[in-house]
Amino acid sequence: PRNHSYLPWMVVGGIMTPILFFWAMNRHSKHGLEFMTLVVYHLLRVGPRLQLFAHIHTLAHKEGHAHRGFFSGPFRILNCATEWWIGPFYGVVPWNYYIAHMKI
C-alpha cells in the first residue's frame, strides 16, 4: 500500500510517546520534579541524536504536502494522526504544516 513505510513511526509516536508522557506526568504528580524522570522522558521521547523527533517532524511535514491524506479506504481515519495526535508531544501545532503548504 501507498505510504505503508510511515506506519511503524506512526505506531511508535502514537503509542509509545503518550504512554511515556503519562508515565512521567504520574511520577511528577506523586514525587514532584525528579531529574532522572526528566532525563529518561526526554531521551526516550526524542531518541538518540534526535532521530525520533526528526522522524515525527518529517511525517508531519509530509502530511502537510499530502492534501489527499496518506491513507485511503478503511485506513483513512489515520489521516492527520501525525499532526493532531502525535505532533503535540513534539511541539507540532495542529494544521500548521497543512496550512503552510497550501497549493496556490
Short mmCIF file of N, CA and C in Angstrom, two decimals:
data_model
loop_
_atom_site.label_atom_id
_atom_site.label_comp_id
_atom_site.label_asym_id
_atom_site.label_seq_id
_atom_site.Cartn_x
_atom_site.Cartn_y
_atom_site.Cartn_z
N PRO A 1 0.82 -1.20 0.00
CA PRO A 1 0.00 0.00 0.00
C PRO A 1 0.86 1.26 0.00
N ARG A 2 0.27 2.30 -0.48
CA ARG A 2 0.95 3.59 -0.54
C ARG A 2 1.26 4.09 0.87
N ASN A 3 2.45 4.59 1.08
CA ASN A 3 2.89 5.18 2.35
C ASN A 3 2.88 4.20 3.52
N HIS A 4 3.00 2.92 3.25
CA HIS A 4 3.00 1.95 4.34
C HIS A 4 4.25 2.06 5.22
N SER A 5 5.33 2.63 4.69
CA SER A 5 6.55 2.75 5.48
C SER A 5 6.42 3.76 6.62
N TYR A 6 5.38 4.57 6.61
CA TYR A 6 5.15 5.54 7.69
C TYR A 6 4.51 4.89 8.91
N LEU A 7 3.84 3.77 8.72
CA LEU A 7 3.09 3.15 9.82
C LEU A 7 3.92 2.81 11.05
N PRO A 8 5.12 2.21 10.91
CA PRO A 8 5.88 1.92 12.15
C PRO A 8 6.19 3.18 12.95
N TRP A 9 6.53 4.27 12.28
CA TRP A 9 6.84 5.50 13.00
C TRP A 9 5.59 6.12 13.60
N MET A 10 4.46 5.95 12.94
CA MET A 10 3.21 6.45 13.50
C MET A 10 2.80 5.63 14.72
N VAL A 11 3.05 4.34 14.69
CA VAL A 11 2.73 3.48 15.85
C VAL A 11 3.64 3.83 17.03
N VAL A 12 4.94 3.97 16.76
CA VAL A 12 5.88 4.32 17.83
C VAL A 12 5.52 5.68 18.42
N GLY A 13 5.30 6.67 17.55
CA GLY A 13 4.98 8.01 18.03
C GLY A 13 3.60 8.12 18.64
N GLY A 14 2.65 7.35 18.14
CA GLY A 14 1.27 7.46 18.60
C GLY A 14 0.94 6.63 19.82
N ILE A 15 1.76 5.63 20.12
CA ILE A 15 1.50 4.78 21.29
C ILE A 15 2.57 4.95 22.36
N MET A 16 3.83 4.86 21.95
CA MET A 16 4.92 4.93 22.93
C MET A 16 5.02 6.32 23.58
N THR A 17 4.93 7.35 22.79
CA THR A 17 5.11 8.70 23.33
C THR A 17 4.01 9.09 24.33
N PRO A 18 2.72 8.87 24.04
CA PRO A 18 1.71 9.18 25.06
C PRO A 18 1.86 8.35 26.33
N ILE A 19 2.21 7.06 26.19
CA ILE A 19 2.43 6.23 27.39
C ILE A 19 3.58 6.81 28.22
N LEU A 20 4.64 7.19 27.54
CA LEU A 20 5.79 7.79 28.20
C LEU A 20 5.41 9.11 28.88
N PHE A 21 4.61 9.92 28.19
CA PHE A 21 4.17 11.20 28.76
C PHE A 21 3.35 10.99 30.03
N PHE A 22 2.38 10.07 29.96
CA PHE A 22 1.53 9.86 31.13
C PHE A 22 2.29 9.19 32.28
N TRP A 23 3.30 8.38 31.96
CA TRP A 23 4.17 7.83 32.99
C TRP A 23 4.92 8.96 33.70
N ALA A 24 5.51 9.87 32.93
CA ALA A 24 6.26 10.99 33.52
C ALA A 24 5.33 11.92 34.30
N MET A 25 4.13 12.14 33.78
CA MET A 25 3.18 13.01 34.48
C MET A 25 2.75 12.37 35.81
N ASN A 26 2.54 11.06 35.80
CA ASN A 26 2.17 10.36 37.03
C ASN A 26 3.29 10.43 38.06
N ARG A 27 4.53 10.21 37.62
CA ARG A 27 5.68 10.31 38.55
C ARG A 27 5.80 11.71 39.11
N HIS A 28 5.59 12.70 38.25
CA HIS A 28 5.70 14.09 38.70
C HIS A 28 4.61 14.43 39.72
N SER A 29 3.41 13.92 39.50
CA SER A 29 2.33 14.23 40.45
C SER A 29 2.55 13.56 41.81
N LYS A 30 3.22 12.40 41.82
CA LYS A 30 3.47 11.70 43.08
C LYS A 30 4.74 12.13 43.79
N HIS A 31 5.81 12.38 43.03
CA HIS A 31 7.13 12.62 43.62
C HIS A 31 7.69 14.02 43.36
N GLY A 32 6.96 14.83 42.64
CA GLY A 32 7.49 16.15 42.29
C GLY A 32 8.50 16.04 41.15
N LEU A 33 9.21 17.11 40.93
CA LEU A 33 10.18 17.15 39.82
C LEU A 33 11.40 16.32 40.18
N GLU A 34 11.63 15.27 39.41
CA GLU A 34 12.80 14.42 39.59
C GLU A 34 13.67 14.56 38.34
N PHE A 35 14.94 14.79 38.53
CA PHE A 35 15.84 15.00 37.40
C PHE A 35 15.91 13.76 36.51
N MET A 36 15.99 12.57 37.10
CA MET A 36 16.11 11.35 36.29
C MET A 36 14.85 11.07 35.47
N THR A 37 13.69 11.36 36.02
CA THR A 37 12.46 11.21 35.25
C THR A 37 12.47 12.15 34.05
N LEU A 38 12.91 13.36 34.27
CA LEU A 38 13.01 14.34 33.20
C LEU A 38 13.97 13.87 32.10
N VAL A 39 15.12 13.36 32.50
CA VAL A 39 16.13 12.89 31.55
C VAL A 39 15.62 11.68 30.77
N VAL A 40 15.06 10.69 31.48
CA VAL A 40 14.56 9.49 30.82
C VAL A 40 13.44 9.83 29.85
N TYR A 41 12.52 10.69 30.28
CA TYR A 41 11.40 11.08 29.41
C TYR A 41 11.91 11.71 28.12
N HIS A 42 12.79 12.68 28.24
CA HIS A 42 13.24 13.39 27.05
C HIS A 42 14.16 12.54 26.18
N LEU A 43 14.98 11.71 26.78
CA LEU A 43 15.84 10.83 25.97
C LEU A 43 15.02 9.81 25.18
N LEU A 44 14.01 9.23 25.81
CA LEU A 44 13.18 8.27 25.09
C LEU A 44 12.23 8.95 24.11
N ARG A 45 11.82 10.17 24.39
CA ARG A 45 10.90 10.89 23.50
C ARG A 45 11.59 11.34 22.22
N VAL A 46 12.76 11.91 22.32
CA VAL A 46 13.43 12.43 21.12
C VAL A 46 14.33 11.40 20.47
N GLY A 47 14.73 10.37 21.19
CA GLY A 47 15.56 9.32 20.63
C GLY A 47 17.02 9.71 20.56
N PRO A 48 17.86 8.73 20.20
CA PRO A 48 19.29 9.03 20.10
C PRO A 48 19.55 9.99 18.93
N ARG A 49 20.30 11.02 19.22
CA ARG A 49 20.64 12.05 18.23
C ARG A 49 19.39 12.65 17.58
N LEU A 50 18.33 12.79 18.34
CA LEU A 50 17.07 13.40 17.92
C LEU A 50 16.40 12.67 16.75
N GLN A 51 16.68 11.38 16.58
CA GLN A 51 16.15 10.65 15.43
C GLN A 51 14.64 10.52 15.46
N LEU A 52 14.05 10.17 16.59
CA LEU A 52 12.60 10.02 16.65
C LEU A 52 11.92 11.37 16.46
N PHE A 53 12.49 12.40 17.06
CA PHE A 53 11.99 13.76 16.88
C PHE A 53 11.98 14.14 15.40
N ALA A 54 13.08 13.82 14.70
CA ALA A 54 13.19 14.15 13.28
C ALA A 54 12.19 13.36 12.45
N HIS A 55 11.97 12.09 12.78
CA HIS A 55 11.01 11.28 12.04
C HIS A 55 9.59 11.84 12.20
N ILE A 56 9.23 12.25 13.39
CA ILE A 56 7.88 12.77 13.62
C ILE A 56 7.68 14.09 12.89
N HIS A 57 8.66 14.97 12.92
CA HIS A 57 8.52 16.24 12.20
C HIS A 57 8.52 16.02 10.70
N THR A 58 9.28 15.04 10.21
CA THR A 58 9.25 14.73 8.79
C THR A 58 7.88 14.17 8.40
N LEU A 59 7.31 13.32 9.23
CA LEU A 59 5.96 12.82 8.96
C LEU A 59 4.94 13.95 8.92
N ALA A 60 5.03 14.87 9.87
CA ALA A 60 4.10 16.00 9.89
C ALA A 60 4.28 16.87 8.65
N HIS A 61 5.51 17.05 8.22
CA HIS A 61 5.79 17.83 7.02
C HIS A 61 5.23 17.14 5.78
N LYS A 62 5.46 15.84 5.66
CA LYS A 62 4.93 15.09 4.51
C LYS A 62 3.41 15.07 4.54
N GLU A 63 2.84 15.01 5.73
CA GLU A 63 1.38 15.04 5.85
C GLU A 63 0.84 16.39 5.40
N GLY A 64 1.61 17.46 5.62
CA GLY A 64 1.21 18.78 5.16
C GLY A 64 1.17 18.88 3.65
N HIS A 65 2.05 18.15 2.97
CA HIS A 65 2.07 18.14 1.50
C HIS A 65 0.99 17.23 0.92
N ALA A 66 0.61 16.20 1.65
CA ALA A 66 -0.36 15.21 1.16
C ALA A 66 -1.77 15.66 1.49
N HIS A 67 -2.33 16.54 0.67
CA HIS A 67 -3.67 17.07 0.97
C HIS A 67 -4.76 16.01 0.81
N ARG A 68 -4.49 14.96 0.05
CA ARG A 68 -5.45 13.85 -0.03
C ARG A 68 -5.33 12.93 1.17
N GLY A 69 -4.25 13.06 1.92
CA GLY A 69 -4.00 12.20 3.07
C GLY A 69 -3.06 11.08 2.70
N PHE A 70 -2.49 10.46 3.70
CA PHE A 70 -1.58 9.33 3.49
C PHE A 70 -2.33 8.07 3.08
N PHE A 71 -3.51 7.87 3.64
CA PHE A 71 -4.21 6.60 3.51
C PHE A 71 -5.56 6.77 2.87
N SER A 72 -6.06 5.68 2.31
CA SER A 72 -7.40 5.71 1.72
C SER A 72 -8.17 4.49 2.20
N GLY A 73 -9.44 4.46 1.89
CA GLY A 73 -10.28 3.33 2.28
C GLY A 73 -10.49 3.28 3.78
N PRO A 74 -10.43 2.07 4.36
CA PRO A 74 -10.70 1.94 5.79
C PRO A 74 -9.62 2.57 6.67
N PHE A 75 -8.44 2.81 6.11
CA PHE A 75 -7.35 3.41 6.89
C PHE A 75 -7.37 4.93 6.84
N ARG A 76 -8.38 5.49 6.24
CA ARG A 76 -8.49 6.94 6.10
C ARG A 76 -8.55 7.66 7.47
N ILE A 77 -8.98 6.92 8.48
CA ILE A 77 -9.06 7.50 9.83
C ILE A 77 -7.68 7.88 10.36
N LEU A 78 -6.62 7.28 9.81
CA LEU A 78 -5.26 7.59 10.24
C LEU A 78 -4.72 8.88 9.62
N ASN A 79 -5.44 9.44 8.64
CA ASN A 79 -5.00 10.72 8.06
C ASN A 79 -5.05 11.80 9.14
N CYS A 80 -4.09 12.63 9.15
CA CYS A 80 -3.94 13.73 10.11
C CYS A 80 -3.61 13.26 11.52
N ALA A 81 -3.33 11.98 11.71
CA ALA A 81 -2.98 11.47 13.04
C ALA A 81 -1.66 12.07 13.52
N THR A 82 -0.75 12.30 12.59
CA THR A 82 0.56 12.84 12.99
C THR A 82 0.41 14.25 13.53
N GLU A 83 -0.31 15.10 12.84
CA GLU A 83 -0.43 16.49 13.29
C GLU A 83 -1.34 16.65 14.49
N TRP A 84 -2.38 15.82 14.61
CA TRP A 84 -3.35 16.01 15.68
C TRP A 84 -3.11 15.17 16.92
N TRP A 85 -2.49 14.00 16.81
CA TRP A 85 -2.29 13.16 17.98
C TRP A 85 -0.82 13.09 18.38
N ILE A 86 0.06 12.78 17.43
CA ILE A 86 1.47 12.59 17.74
C ILE A 86 2.19 13.92 17.85
N GLY A 87 1.89 14.83 16.96
CA GLY A 87 2.61 16.10 16.86
C GLY A 87 2.66 16.94 18.13
N PRO A 88 1.56 17.12 18.85
CA PRO A 88 1.63 17.96 20.05
C PRO A 88 2.65 17.49 21.09
N PHE A 89 2.98 16.20 21.13
CA PHE A 89 4.01 15.72 22.05
C PHE A 89 5.41 16.16 21.59
N TYR A 90 5.51 16.60 20.35
CA TYR A 90 6.79 17.02 19.78
C TYR A 90 6.81 18.50 19.38
N GLY A 91 5.82 19.25 19.81
CA GLY A 91 5.80 20.68 19.54
C GLY A 91 5.20 21.07 18.20
N VAL A 92 4.51 20.16 17.54
CA VAL A 92 3.86 20.46 16.26
C VAL A 92 2.48 21.03 16.55
N VAL A 93 2.19 22.19 16.00
CA VAL A 93 0.87 22.80 16.15
C VAL A 93 -0.06 22.18 15.10
N PRO A 94 -1.24 21.66 15.49
CA PRO A 94 -2.13 21.04 14.51
C PRO A 94 -2.48 21.98 13.36
N TRP A 95 -2.50 21.43 12.17
CA TRP A 95 -2.78 22.09 10.89
C TRP A 95 -1.69 23.08 10.48
N ASN A 96 -0.61 23.19 11.23
CA ASN A 96 0.46 24.13 10.87
C ASN A 96 1.05 23.81 9.51
N TYR A 97 1.49 22.58 9.31
CA TYR A 97 2.10 22.19 8.05
C TYR A 97 1.06 22.17 6.93
N TYR A 98 -0.14 21.74 7.23
CA TYR A 98 -1.20 21.67 6.23
C TYR A 98 -1.51 23.05 5.67
N ILE A 99 -1.66 24.03 6.54
CA ILE A 99 -1.98 25.40 6.09
C ILE A 99 -0.77 26.03 5.41
N ALA A 100 0.42 25.78 5.94
CA ALA A 100 1.63 26.39 5.38
C ALA A 100 1.96 25.82 4.00
N HIS A 101 1.43 24.66 3.66
CA HIS A 101 1.73 24.05 2.37
C HIS A 101 0.51 24.04 1.45
N MET A 102 -0.30 25.07 1.54
CA MET A 102 -1.45 25.19 0.64
C MET A 102 -0.96 25.37 -0.79
N LYS A 103 -1.63 24.76 -1.70
CA LYS A 103 -1.28 24.90 -3.12
C LYS A 103 -2.05 26.08 -3.68
N ILE A 104 -1.33 27.04 -4.16
CA ILE A 104 -1.98 28.25 -4.70
C ILE A 104 -1.99 28.18 -6.21
#
